[in-house]
Amino acid sequence: MRVRDARRRSASLSFDPMTAMFDLLVRDCILPDGRAGMDIGVQAGRIVAVDAGMPTATVAARVIDAAGCLLSPPFVDAHFHMDSTLSYGMPRVNASGTLLEGIALWGELKPTLVQDAIVERALAYCDWAVARGLLAIRSHVDVCDPRLLATEALLHVRDRVRPYLDLQLVAFPQDGVLRSAGSMDTLVRALDMGVDVVGGIPHFERTMADGAESVRLLCELAAQRGLRVDMHCDESDDPMSRHIETLAAQSHRLGLGGRVAGSHLTSMHSMDNYYVSKLIPLIKEAGVAAIANPLINITLQGRHDTYPKRRGMTRVPELMAAGIDVAFGHDCVMDPWYGMGSADMLEAAHMGLHVAQMTSQAGMRACFDAVTSTPARILGLEGYGIAPGCRADFVLLQARDPVEAIRLRATRLAVVRGGKVVSTMPPAVATLSLEGRPQNVDFLRGPAGSLANGPSRGSA
Ligand code: FE2
């Protein structure tokens, strides 16, 4: 009891649960760090108490009985393209399935884009995201368009979804900031309009030297404006691509550590091991984060190979072992590059785990972190987590721990934003008609049907 009392004192913010009224109380959940039987008290949009077993007399306007399910901070997607999402098949399907045909197809689609349609598709995707407990997305937006149509559209979407989803926008020069005439001007205009992060695509510039020059210019621009940087970097199978080295060097020179991410870094998969043994410490020293996109990397890379066919994903476990922040992004959902997806970051974690062969318990848990706490850090999200003082944003999963959540791509039983329930979904339970066998199957470990009745999803 003394242990429990001490925990209550340390976990609560001057809050007496015997007398105070919570707006929302979640009973009997498991947290990602393994603490079980936890109760979470919410008031005015913030978590105010995290306690093992609050008194039954505790009063709350709404109670969710988690029934021993996992309560996680929301999923975070560190790398997405919301201007092209849900456009699959427009104007045609990517026949080869390659990155370059996807870029060409997007080039065909761009002049025909209508702002209202971009907004409508983005809002529809955000609905999917909320239902999946994905409440923060960093989306690149193509700024190689003198009209900046998509930029305007996504800035509008950012405002519209703010009550329920954090949308961070990256000024992304899809056609190359040097290669595509006028793109530096439109990129700067996009930043002036309020786009949050400086993007880039050095491997798509005409030469390695142009790519390095683009990294220098864009990092200096970010330094002048105090902005974060997130570049598509070395998204190829070319073992000689060196733009992540340049990005690390420029970040180090300009003191941008902690504010820079290299997205994709797929060329690292094919690089010489000796060179990588020099490169990874440089990335670490510069404070640059890495964002892999497992679903897209495994489908787009290795396209010039016969067999053996390279996986193409960057060196995730090696980067993590060096202490570098590594997140998984979804990158694409139903667009010119990828015809699959449903805003499910557990799908990205599941694929990342397999491609990187991260099958140890620690490895699997690191894959869960790669779609939750790590991208939250990369995006610089304020008040993220399950602790007193944090924003009351969380997702209740039909699983008992992060590994089980990945294995099952667990059902999001309830999604809470700012203390309000914004989405619910019934538990996934099959009803069997087999003699001598349990009636229900929910695929959780332990006795079949152990959580088959699911938690109650709120009562007054
Ligand atoms: Fe991307």
GROMACS .gro file of C-alpha atoms and ligand atoms in nm:
model
  461
    1MET     CA    1   0.000   0.000   0.000
    2ARG     CA    2   0.279   0.237   0.082
    3VAL     CA    3   0.426   0.179  -0.261
    4ARG     CA    4   0.091   0.257  -0.420
    5ASP     CA    5   0.050   0.575  -0.210
    6ALA     CA    6   0.396   0.695  -0.303
    7ARG     CA    7   0.323   0.633  -0.669
    8ARG     CA    8  -0.002   0.829  -0.643
    9ARG     CA    9   0.173   1.127  -0.492
   10SER     CA   10   0.443   1.129  -0.758
   11ALA     CA   11   0.207   1.074  -1.050
   12SER     CA   12  -0.064   1.330  -0.973
   13LEU     CA   13  -0.066   1.705  -1.014
   14SER     CA   14  -0.201   1.842  -0.682
   15PHE     CA   15  -0.521   1.654  -0.751
   16ASP     CA   16  -0.731   1.475  -0.487
   17PRO     CA   17  -0.931   1.206  -0.664
   18MET     CA   18  -1.155   1.156  -0.361
   19THR     CA   19  -1.313   1.496  -0.398
   20ALA     CA   20  -1.230   1.618  -0.747
   21MET     CA   21  -1.439   1.560  -1.055
   22PHE     CA   22  -1.268   1.426  -1.363
   23ASP     CA   23  -1.403   1.503  -1.706
   24LEU     CA   24  -1.293   1.157  -1.808
   25LEU     CA   25  -1.161   0.858  -1.617
   26VAL     CA   26  -1.007   0.554  -1.786
   27ARG     CA   27  -1.013   0.253  -1.554
   28ASP     CA   28  -0.785  -0.050  -1.551
   29CYS     CA   29  -0.556   0.002  -1.849
   30ILE     CA   30  -0.205  -0.121  -1.924
   31LEU     CA   31   0.052   0.138  -2.031
   32PRO     CA   32   0.319   0.078  -2.299
   33ASP     CA   33   0.588   0.055  -2.029
   34GLY     CA   34   0.405  -0.244  -1.878
   35ARG     CA   35   0.238  -0.082  -1.577
   36ALA     CA   36  -0.096  -0.263  -1.533
   37GLY     CA   37  -0.420  -0.177  -1.352
   38MET     CA   38  -0.368   0.194  -1.415
   39ASP     CA   39  -0.636   0.461  -1.394
   40ILE     CA   40  -0.603   0.784  -1.594
   41GLY     CA   41  -0.782   1.100  -1.480
   42VAL     CA   42  -0.845   1.384  -1.726
   43GLN     CA   43  -0.953   1.739  -1.663
   44ALA     CA   44  -0.973   2.037  -1.899
   45GLY     CA   45  -0.806   1.847  -2.181
   46ARG     CA   46  -0.501   1.740  -1.980
   47ILE     CA   47  -0.405   1.425  -1.795
   48VAL     CA   48  -0.403   1.519  -1.427
   49ALA     CA   49  -0.362   1.179  -1.261
   50VAL     CA   50  -0.200   0.848  -1.351
   51ASP     CA   51  -0.257   0.607  -1.067
   52ALA     CA   52  -0.260   0.236  -0.994
   53GLY     CA   53  -0.614   0.172  -0.865
   54MET     CA   54  -0.802   0.489  -0.773
   55PRO     CA   55  -1.074   0.459  -0.508
   56THR     CA   56  -1.407   0.334  -0.642
   57ALA     CA   57  -1.569   0.654  -0.512
   58THR     CA   58  -1.373   0.865  -0.763
   59VAL     CA   59  -1.618   1.079  -0.958
   60ALA     CA   60  -1.597   1.141  -1.331
   61ALA     CA   61  -1.833   1.273  -1.598
   62ARG     CA   62  -1.740   0.983  -1.822
   63VAL     CA   63  -1.574   0.654  -1.743
   64ILE     CA   64  -1.409   0.414  -1.985
   65ASP     CA   65  -1.351   0.066  -1.847
   66ALA     CA   66  -1.037  -0.045  -2.033
   67ALA     CA   67  -1.068  -0.400  -1.896
   68GLY     CA   68  -0.693  -0.455  -1.901
   69CYS     CA   69  -0.633  -0.323  -2.254
   70LEU     CA   70  -0.336  -0.117  -2.369
   71LEU     CA   71  -0.362   0.261  -2.349
   72SER     CA   72  -0.104   0.431  -2.568
   73PRO     CA   73  -0.030   0.788  -2.660
   74PRO     CA   74  -0.160   0.844  -3.014
   75PHE     CA   75   0.016   0.720  -3.324
   76VAL     CA   76   0.232   0.973  -3.507
   77ASP     CA   77   0.319   0.956  -3.876
   78ALA     CA   78   0.652   1.129  -3.937
   79HIS     CA   79   0.632   1.111  -4.317
   80PHE     CA   80   0.328   1.140  -4.539
   81HIS     CA   81   0.203   1.300  -4.862
   82MET     CA   82  -0.145   1.435  -4.802
   83ASP     CA   83  -0.170   1.630  -5.128
   84SER     CA   84  -0.166   1.309  -5.331
   85THR     CA   85  -0.345   1.070  -5.095
   86LEU     CA   86  -0.658   0.887  -5.213
   87SER     CA   87  -0.586   0.981  -5.576
   88TYR     CA   88  -0.508   0.622  -5.678
   89GLY     CA   89  -0.593   0.566  -6.046
   90MET     CA   90  -0.596   0.937  -6.135
   91PRO     CA   91  -0.537   0.980  -6.423
   92ARG     CA   92  -0.416   0.619  -6.447
   93VAL     CA   93  -0.255   0.349  -6.237
   94ASN     CA   94   0.126   0.333  -6.203
   95ALA     CA   95   0.188   0.038  -6.437
   96SER     CA   96   0.552  -0.029  -6.349
   97GLY     CA   97   0.507   0.049  -5.980
   98THR     CA   98   0.836   0.240  -5.974
   99LEU     CA   99   0.924   0.563  -5.794
  100LEU     CA  100   1.007   0.738  -6.122
  101GLU     CA  101   0.680   0.644  -6.293
  102GLY     CA  102   0.502   0.761  -5.979
  103ILE     CA  103   0.679   1.101  -6.001
  104ALA     CA  104   0.592   1.121  -6.374
  105LEU     CA  105   0.230   1.026  -6.303
  106TRP     CA  106   0.207   1.290  -6.029
  107GLY     CA  107   0.344   1.538  -6.286
  108GLU     CA  108   0.054   1.448  -6.518
  109LEU     CA  109  -0.198   1.481  -6.237
  110LYS     CA  110  -0.071   1.812  -6.095
  111PRO     CA  111  -0.203   2.048  -6.367
  112THR     CA  112  -0.551   1.896  -6.335
  113LEU     CA  113  -0.573   1.927  -5.957
  114VAL     CA  114  -0.866   2.116  -5.814
  115GLN     CA  115  -0.827   2.270  -5.471
  116ASP     CA  116  -1.164   2.154  -5.337
  117ALA     CA  117  -1.086   1.796  -5.435
  118ILE     CA  118  -0.746   1.806  -5.259
  119VAL     CA  119  -0.917   1.937  -4.945
  120GLU     CA  120  -1.190   1.676  -4.965
  121ARG     CA  121  -0.944   1.388  -5.006
  122ALA     CA  122  -0.719   1.517  -4.727
  123LEU     CA  123  -1.013   1.556  -4.488
  124ALA     CA  124  -1.130   1.204  -4.574
  125TYR     CA  125  -0.781   1.074  -4.498
  126CYS     CA  126  -0.779   1.262  -4.165
  127ASP     CA  127  -1.107   1.087  -4.078
  128TRP     CA  128  -0.934   0.754  -4.138
  129ALA     CA  129  -0.639   0.870  -3.930
  130VAL     CA  130  -0.853   0.966  -3.631
  131ALA     CA  131  -1.033   0.631  -3.646
  132ARG     CA  132  -0.690   0.464  -3.635
  133GLY     CA  133  -0.572   0.670  -3.337
  134LEU     CA  134  -0.327   0.860  -3.562
  135LEU     CA  135  -0.349   1.214  -3.426
  136ALA     CA  136  -0.031   1.377  -3.559
  137ILE     CA  137   0.098   1.371  -3.917
  138ARG     CA  138   0.394   1.539  -4.083
  139SER     CA  139   0.293   1.577  -4.446
  140HIS     CA  140   0.512   1.691  -4.730
  141VAL     CA  141   0.337   1.920  -4.977
  142ASP     CA  142   0.468   1.965  -5.330
  143VAL     CA  143   0.565   2.331  -5.378
  144CYS     CA  144   0.684   2.299  -5.741
  145ASP     CA  145   0.370   2.466  -5.868
  146PRO     CA  146   0.356   2.840  -5.931
  147ARG     CA  147  -0.009   2.838  -5.820
  148LEU     CA  148   0.080   2.664  -5.491
  149LEU     CA  149  -0.263   2.506  -5.510
  150ALA     CA  150  -0.187   2.207  -5.290
  151THR     CA  151  -0.005   2.428  -5.038
  152GLU     CA  152  -0.309   2.653  -5.000
  153ALA     CA  153  -0.535   2.350  -4.976
  154LEU     CA  154  -0.332   2.177  -4.705
  155LEU     CA  155  -0.289   2.498  -4.504
  156HIS     CA  156  -0.668   2.517  -4.504
  157VAL     CA  157  -0.689   2.151  -4.401
  158ARG     CA  158  -0.434   2.210  -4.123
  159ASP     CA  159  -0.668   2.472  -3.974
  160ARG     CA  160  -0.980   2.262  -4.023
  161VAL     CA  161  -0.842   1.952  -3.848
  162ARG     CA  162  -0.655   2.133  -3.569
  163PRO     CA  163  -0.918   2.046  -3.304
  164TYR     CA  164  -0.859   1.675  -3.359
  165LEU     CA  165  -0.530   1.624  -3.546
  166ASP     CA  166  -0.190   1.795  -3.554
  167LEU     CA  167  -0.088   1.841  -3.916
  168GLN     CA  168   0.269   1.962  -3.972
  169LEU     CA  169   0.352   2.064  -4.330
  170VAL     CA  170   0.685   2.035  -4.510
  171ALA     CA  171   0.765   2.251  -4.816
  172PHE     CA  172   0.869   1.972  -5.053
  173PRO     CA  173   1.016   2.057  -5.395
  174GLN     CA  174   0.919   1.730  -5.565
  175ASP     CA  175   1.085   1.822  -5.896
  176GLY     CA  176   1.411   1.947  -5.737
  177VAL     CA  177   1.465   2.292  -5.593
  178LEU     CA  178   1.749   2.358  -5.842
  179ARG     CA  179   1.639   2.128  -6.124
  180SER     CA  180   1.292   2.279  -6.153
  181ALA     CA  181   1.304   2.646  -6.251
  182GLY     CA  182   1.139   2.879  -6.001
  183SER     CA  183   1.105   2.614  -5.730
  184MET     CA  184   1.320   2.792  -5.472
  185ASP     CA  185   1.092   3.095  -5.508
  186THR     CA  186   0.776   2.892  -5.466
  187LEU     CA  187   0.929   2.704  -5.171
  188VAL     CA  188   1.007   3.036  -4.997
  189ARG     CA  189   0.656   3.160  -5.077
  190ALA     CA  190   0.512   2.843  -4.920
  191LEU     CA  191   0.713   2.908  -4.602
  192ASP     CA  192   0.590   3.269  -4.603
  193MET     CA  193   0.235   3.133  -4.621
  194GLY     CA  194   0.295   2.934  -4.301
  195VAL     CA  195   0.431   2.596  -4.404
  196ASP     CA  196   0.620   2.462  -4.101
  197VAL     CA  197   0.926   2.269  -4.222
  198VAL     CA  198   1.188   2.300  -4.501
  199GLY     CA  199   1.198   1.998  -4.734
  200GLY     CA  200   1.423   1.888  -5.018
  201ILE     CA  201   1.504   1.606  -5.259
  202PRO     CA  202   1.879   1.622  -5.329
  203HIS     CA  203   1.899   1.283  -5.506
  204PHE     CA  204   1.655   1.412  -5.770
  205GLU     CA  205   1.872   1.714  -5.861
  206ARG     CA  206   2.071   1.680  -6.184
  207THR     CA  207   2.407   1.595  -6.030
  208MET     CA  208   2.549   1.488  -5.695
  209ALA     CA  209   2.703   1.837  -5.673
  210ASP     CA  210   2.365   2.004  -5.733
  211GLY     CA  211   2.214   1.779  -5.468
  212ALA     CA  212   2.479   1.884  -5.217
  213GLU     CA  213   2.425   2.250  -5.310
  214SER     CA  214   2.048   2.212  -5.258
  215VAL     CA  215   2.110   2.067  -4.910
  216ARG     CA  216   2.335   2.363  -4.823
  217LEU     CA  217   2.087   2.623  -4.948
  218LEU     CA  218   1.787   2.462  -4.779
  219CYS     CA  219   1.963   2.410  -4.444
  220GLU     CA  220   2.076   2.776  -4.449
  221LEU     CA  221   1.718   2.881  -4.525
  222ALA     CA  222   1.593   2.676  -4.227
  223ALA     CA  223   1.864   2.819  -4.001
  224GLN     CA  224   1.773   3.177  -4.100
  225ARG     CA  225   1.407   3.116  -4.025
  226GLY     CA  226   1.447   2.893  -3.717
  227LEU     CA  227   1.262   2.609  -3.889
  228ARG     CA  228   1.295   2.232  -3.886
  229VAL     CA  229   1.431   2.040  -4.186
  230ASP     CA  230   1.302   1.712  -4.329
  231MET     CA  231   1.446   1.606  -4.664
  232HIS     CA  232   1.376   1.314  -4.888
  233CYS     CA  233   1.733   1.199  -4.891
  234ASP     CA  234   1.907   0.927  -5.093
  235GLU     CA  235   1.580   0.754  -5.187
  236SER     CA  236   1.752   0.521  -5.432
  237ASP     CA  237   1.949   0.197  -5.445
  238ASP     CA  238   2.264   0.389  -5.543
  239PRO     CA  239   2.541   0.287  -5.300
  240MET     CA  240   2.736   0.603  -5.393
  241SER     CA  241   2.460   0.850  -5.302
  242ARG     CA  242   2.604   1.075  -5.034
  243HIS     CA  243   2.337   1.332  -4.947
  244ILE     CA  244   2.277   1.211  -4.592
  245GLU     CA  245   2.647   1.277  -4.529
  246THR     CA  246   2.601   1.632  -4.659
  247LEU     CA  247   2.280   1.678  -4.457
  248ALA     CA  248   2.462   1.571  -4.141
  249ALA     CA  249   2.757   1.799  -4.220
  250GLN     CA  250   2.534   2.103  -4.287
  251SER     CA  251   2.326   2.034  -3.975
  252HIS     CA  252   2.648   2.019  -3.773
  253ARG     CA  253   2.789   2.337  -3.933
  254LEU     CA  254   2.469   2.535  -3.875
  255GLY     CA  255   2.390   2.394  -3.530
  256LEU     CA  256   2.057   2.248  -3.639
  257GLY     CA  257   2.090   1.935  -3.423
  258GLY     CA  258   1.757   1.797  -3.301
  259ARG     CA  259   1.564   1.981  -3.573
  260VAL     CA  260   1.669   1.784  -3.883
  261ALA     CA  261   1.545   1.455  -4.025
  262GLY     CA  262   1.660   1.255  -4.325
  263SER     CA  263   1.369   1.070  -4.480
  264HIS     CA  264   1.404   0.735  -4.657
  265LEU     CA  265   1.789   0.703  -4.664
  266THR     CA  266   1.736   0.385  -4.867
  267SER     CA  267   2.077   0.408  -5.034
  268MET     CA  268   2.227   0.323  -4.693
  269HIS     CA  269   2.090  -0.028  -4.750
  270SER     CA  270   2.330  -0.071  -5.043
  271MET     CA  271   2.631   0.125  -4.915
  272ASP     CA  272   2.969  -0.022  -4.840
  273ASN     CA  273   2.987  -0.133  -4.476
  274TYR     CA  274   3.314   0.045  -4.410
  275TYR     CA  275   3.170   0.376  -4.528
  276VAL     CA  276   2.856   0.326  -4.316
  277SER     CA  277   3.076   0.273  -4.009
  278LYS     CA  278   3.192   0.632  -4.062
  279LEU     CA  279   2.854   0.770  -4.168
  280ILE     CA  280   2.639   0.659  -3.874
  281PRO     CA  281   2.855   0.837  -3.613
  282LEU     CA  282   2.839   1.153  -3.830
  283ILE     CA  283   2.456   1.135  -3.829
  284LYS     CA  284   2.458   1.085  -3.453
  285GLU     CA  285   2.704   1.370  -3.395
  286ALA     CA  286   2.489   1.606  -3.604
  287GLY     CA  287   2.170   1.520  -3.412
  288VAL     CA  288   1.992   1.419  -3.732
  289ALA     CA  289   1.695   1.181  -3.708
  290ALA     CA  290   1.612   0.911  -3.962
  291ILE     CA  291   1.268   0.833  -4.101
  292ALA     CA  292   1.222   0.501  -4.280
  293ASN     CA  293   0.906   0.423  -4.472
  294PRO     CA  294   0.891   0.042  -4.464
  295LEU     CA  295   0.577  -0.012  -4.675
  296ILE     CA  296   0.702   0.211  -4.954
  297ASN     CA  297   1.073   0.121  -4.934
  298ILE     CA  298   1.001  -0.251  -4.967
  299THR     CA  299   0.779  -0.193  -5.271
  300LEU     CA  300   0.974   0.081  -5.455
  301GLN     CA  301   1.336  -0.016  -5.396
  302GLY     CA  302   1.524  -0.300  -5.561
  303ARG     CA  303   1.329  -0.248  -5.885
  304HIS     CA  304   1.644  -0.271  -6.097
  305ASP     CA  305   1.745  -0.598  -5.931
  306THR     CA  306   1.674  -0.942  -6.063
  307TYR     CA  307   1.768  -1.180  -5.781
  308PRO     CA  308   1.875  -1.145  -5.510
  309LYS     CA  309   1.641  -0.845  -5.478
  310ARG     CA  310   1.736  -0.584  -5.221
  311ARG     CA  311   1.486  -0.487  -4.950
  312GLY     CA  312   1.591  -0.123  -4.978
  313MET     CA  313   1.499  -0.005  -4.629
  314THR     CA  314   1.768   0.193  -4.445
  315ARG     CA  315   1.971   0.034  -4.164
  316VAL     CA  316   1.711   0.077  -3.891
  317PRO     CA  317   1.852  -0.138  -3.606
  318GLU     CA  318   2.206  -0.010  -3.663
  319LEU     CA  319   2.089   0.354  -3.655
  320MET     CA  320   1.885   0.285  -3.340
  321ALA     CA  321   2.181   0.110  -3.175
  322ALA     CA  322   2.386   0.425  -3.233
  323GLY     CA  323   2.129   0.626  -3.037
  324ILE     CA  324   1.977   0.797  -3.341
  325ASP     CA  325   1.602   0.866  -3.342
  326VAL     CA  326   1.444   0.642  -3.606
  327ALA     CA  327   1.076   0.670  -3.692
  328PHE     CA  328   0.858   0.482  -3.938
  329GLY     CA  329   0.635   0.679  -4.172
  330HIS     CA  330   0.348   0.560  -4.389
  331ASP     CA  331   0.457   0.787  -4.679
  332CYS     CA  332   0.173   0.703  -4.920
  333VAL     CA  333  -0.182   0.573  -4.911
  334MET     CA  334  -0.363   0.508  -5.238
  335ASP     CA  335  -0.171   0.750  -5.457
  336PRO     CA  336   0.054   0.734  -5.768
  337TRP     CA  337   0.318   0.542  -5.572
  338TYR     CA  338   0.116   0.299  -5.358
  339GLY     CA  339  -0.228   0.146  -5.395
  340MET     CA  340  -0.262   0.010  -5.042
  341GLY     CA  341  -0.304   0.147  -4.690
  342SER     CA  342  -0.567   0.274  -4.448
  343ALA     CA  343  -0.386   0.519  -4.216
  344ASP     CA  344  -0.277   0.232  -3.993
  345MET     CA  345   0.063   0.305  -3.840
  346LEU     CA  346   0.065  -0.044  -3.687
  347GLU     CA  347   0.083  -0.171  -4.046
  348ALA     CA  348   0.398   0.041  -4.099
  349ALA     CA  349   0.544  -0.091  -3.771
  350HIS     CA  350   0.454  -0.448  -3.868
  351MET     CA  351   0.629  -0.417  -4.205
  352GLY     CA  352   0.930  -0.237  -4.052
  353LEU     CA  353   0.970  -0.514  -3.795
  354HIS     CA  354   0.977  -0.778  -4.070
  355VAL     CA  355   1.200  -0.595  -4.318
  356ALA     CA  356   1.455  -0.504  -4.049
  357GLN     CA  357   1.427  -0.850  -3.888
  358MET     CA  358   1.367  -0.681  -3.552
  359THR     CA  359   1.216  -0.988  -3.391
  360SER     CA  360   1.356  -0.963  -3.038
  361GLN     CA  361   1.121  -0.832  -2.768
  362ALA     CA  362   1.327  -0.513  -2.748
  363GLY     CA  363   1.329  -0.483  -3.127
  364MET     CA  364   0.952  -0.522  -3.155
  365ARG     CA  365   0.894  -0.266  -2.883
  366ALA     CA  366   1.132  -0.027  -3.063
  367CYS     CA  367   0.909  -0.066  -3.371
  368PHE     CA  368   0.611   0.047  -3.161
  369ASP     CA  369   0.813   0.347  -3.039
  370ALA     CA  370   0.894   0.423  -3.405
  371VAL     CA  371   0.526   0.503  -3.470
  372THR     CA  372   0.455   0.675  -3.134
  373SER     CA  373   0.708   0.842  -2.905
  374THR     CA  374   1.002   0.873  -3.148
  375PRO     CA  375   0.814   1.058  -3.426
  376ALA     CA  376   0.649   1.273  -3.156
  377ARG     CA  377   1.000   1.384  -3.059
  378ILE     CA  378   1.101   1.441  -3.423
  379LEU     CA  379   0.793   1.656  -3.485
  380GLY     CA  380   0.851   1.843  -3.157
  381LEU     CA  381   0.499   1.769  -3.030
  382GLU     CA  382   0.416   1.945  -2.706
  383GLY     CA  383   0.265   1.751  -2.412
  384TYR     CA  384   0.290   1.408  -2.573
  385GLY     CA  385   0.268   1.103  -2.348
  386ILE     CA  386   0.070   0.937  -2.071
  387ALA     CA  387   0.174   1.133  -1.764
  388PRO     CA  388   0.031   1.411  -1.549
  389GLY     CA  389   0.050   1.739  -1.740
  390CYS     CA  390   0.040   1.577  -2.084
  391ARG     CA  391  -0.234   1.646  -2.333
  392ALA     CA  392  -0.524   1.404  -2.291
  393ASP     CA  393  -0.465   1.244  -2.630
  394PHE     CA  394  -0.457   0.865  -2.634
  395VAL     CA  395  -0.579   0.549  -2.798
  396LEU     CA  396  -0.718   0.236  -2.632
  397LEU     CA  397  -0.609  -0.075  -2.820
  398GLN     CA  398  -0.751  -0.425  -2.814
  399ALA     CA  399  -0.417  -0.568  -2.702
  400ARG     CA  400  -0.227  -0.608  -2.380
  401ASP     CA  401   0.114  -0.476  -2.483
  402PRO     CA  402   0.286  -0.300  -2.775
  403VAL     CA  403   0.408  -0.625  -2.931
  404GLU     CA  404   0.056  -0.769  -2.933
  405ALA     CA  405  -0.072  -0.442  -3.078
  406ILE     CA  406   0.166  -0.477  -3.373
  407ARG     CA  407   0.094  -0.848  -3.419
  408LEU     CA  408  -0.281  -0.790  -3.439
  409ARG     CA  409  -0.276  -0.442  -3.593
  410ALA     CA  410  -0.505  -0.404  -3.293
  411THR     CA  411  -0.853  -0.259  -3.307
  412ARG     CA  412  -0.871   0.100  -3.184
  413LEU     CA  413  -1.145   0.063  -2.923
  414ALA     CA  414  -1.147   0.431  -2.830
  415VAL     CA  415  -0.955   0.737  -2.946
  416VAL     CA  416  -0.941   1.041  -2.718
  417ARG     CA  417  -0.830   1.391  -2.818
  418GLY     CA  418  -0.812   1.669  -2.559
  419GLY     CA  419  -1.014   1.457  -2.317
  420LYS     CA  420  -1.298   1.397  -2.564
  421VAL     CA  421  -1.377   1.061  -2.721
  422VAL     CA  422  -1.348   1.123  -3.096
  423SER     CA  423  -1.375   0.766  -3.226
  424THR     CA  424  -1.487   0.426  -3.104
  425MET     CA  425  -1.480   0.084  -3.264
  426PRO     CA  426  -1.628  -0.246  -3.141
  427PRO     CA  427  -1.380  -0.516  -3.037
  428ALA     CA  428  -1.275  -0.762  -3.307
  429VAL     CA  429  -1.426  -1.088  -3.188
  430ALA     CA  430  -1.527  -1.386  -3.396
  431THR     CA  431  -1.813  -1.608  -3.286
  432LEU     CA  432  -1.741  -1.979  -3.334
  433SER     CA  433  -1.989  -2.260  -3.377
  434LEU     CA  434  -1.763  -2.552  -3.290
  435GLU     CA  435  -1.861  -2.824  -3.049
  436GLY     CA  436  -1.642  -2.835  -2.739
  437ARG     CA  437  -1.454  -2.517  -2.830
  438PRO     CA  438  -1.489  -2.161  -2.696
  439GLN     CA  439  -1.766  -1.947  -2.836
  440ASN     CA  440  -1.547  -1.643  -2.897
  441VAL     CA  441  -1.203  -1.585  -3.048
  442ASP     CA  442  -1.026  -1.251  -3.015
  443PHE     CA  443  -0.668  -1.359  -3.106
  444LEU     CA  444  -0.522  -1.228  -2.778
  445ARG     CA  445  -0.272  -1.435  -2.584
  446GLY     CA  446  -0.409  -1.642  -2.298
  447PRO     CA  447  -0.748  -1.811  -2.269
  448ALA     CA  448  -0.950  -1.783  -2.586
  449GLY     CA  449  -1.208  -1.510  -2.566
  450SER     CA  450  -1.036  -1.357  -2.264
  451LEU     CA  451  -1.130  -1.005  -2.362
  452ALA     CA  452  -1.406  -1.115  -2.593
  453ASN     CA  453  -1.665  -0.896  -2.428
  454GLY     CA  454  -1.431  -0.600  -2.468
  455PRO     CA  455  -1.415  -0.295  -2.250
  456SER     CA  456  -1.719  -0.079  -2.208
  457ARG     CA  457  -1.673   0.229  -2.420
  458GLY     CA  458  -1.795   0.494  -2.188
  459SER     CA  459  -2.076   0.555  -1.946
  460ALA     CA  460  -2.213   0.866  -1.784
  461FE2     FE  461   0.792   1.068  -4.927
   0.00000   0.00000   0.00000
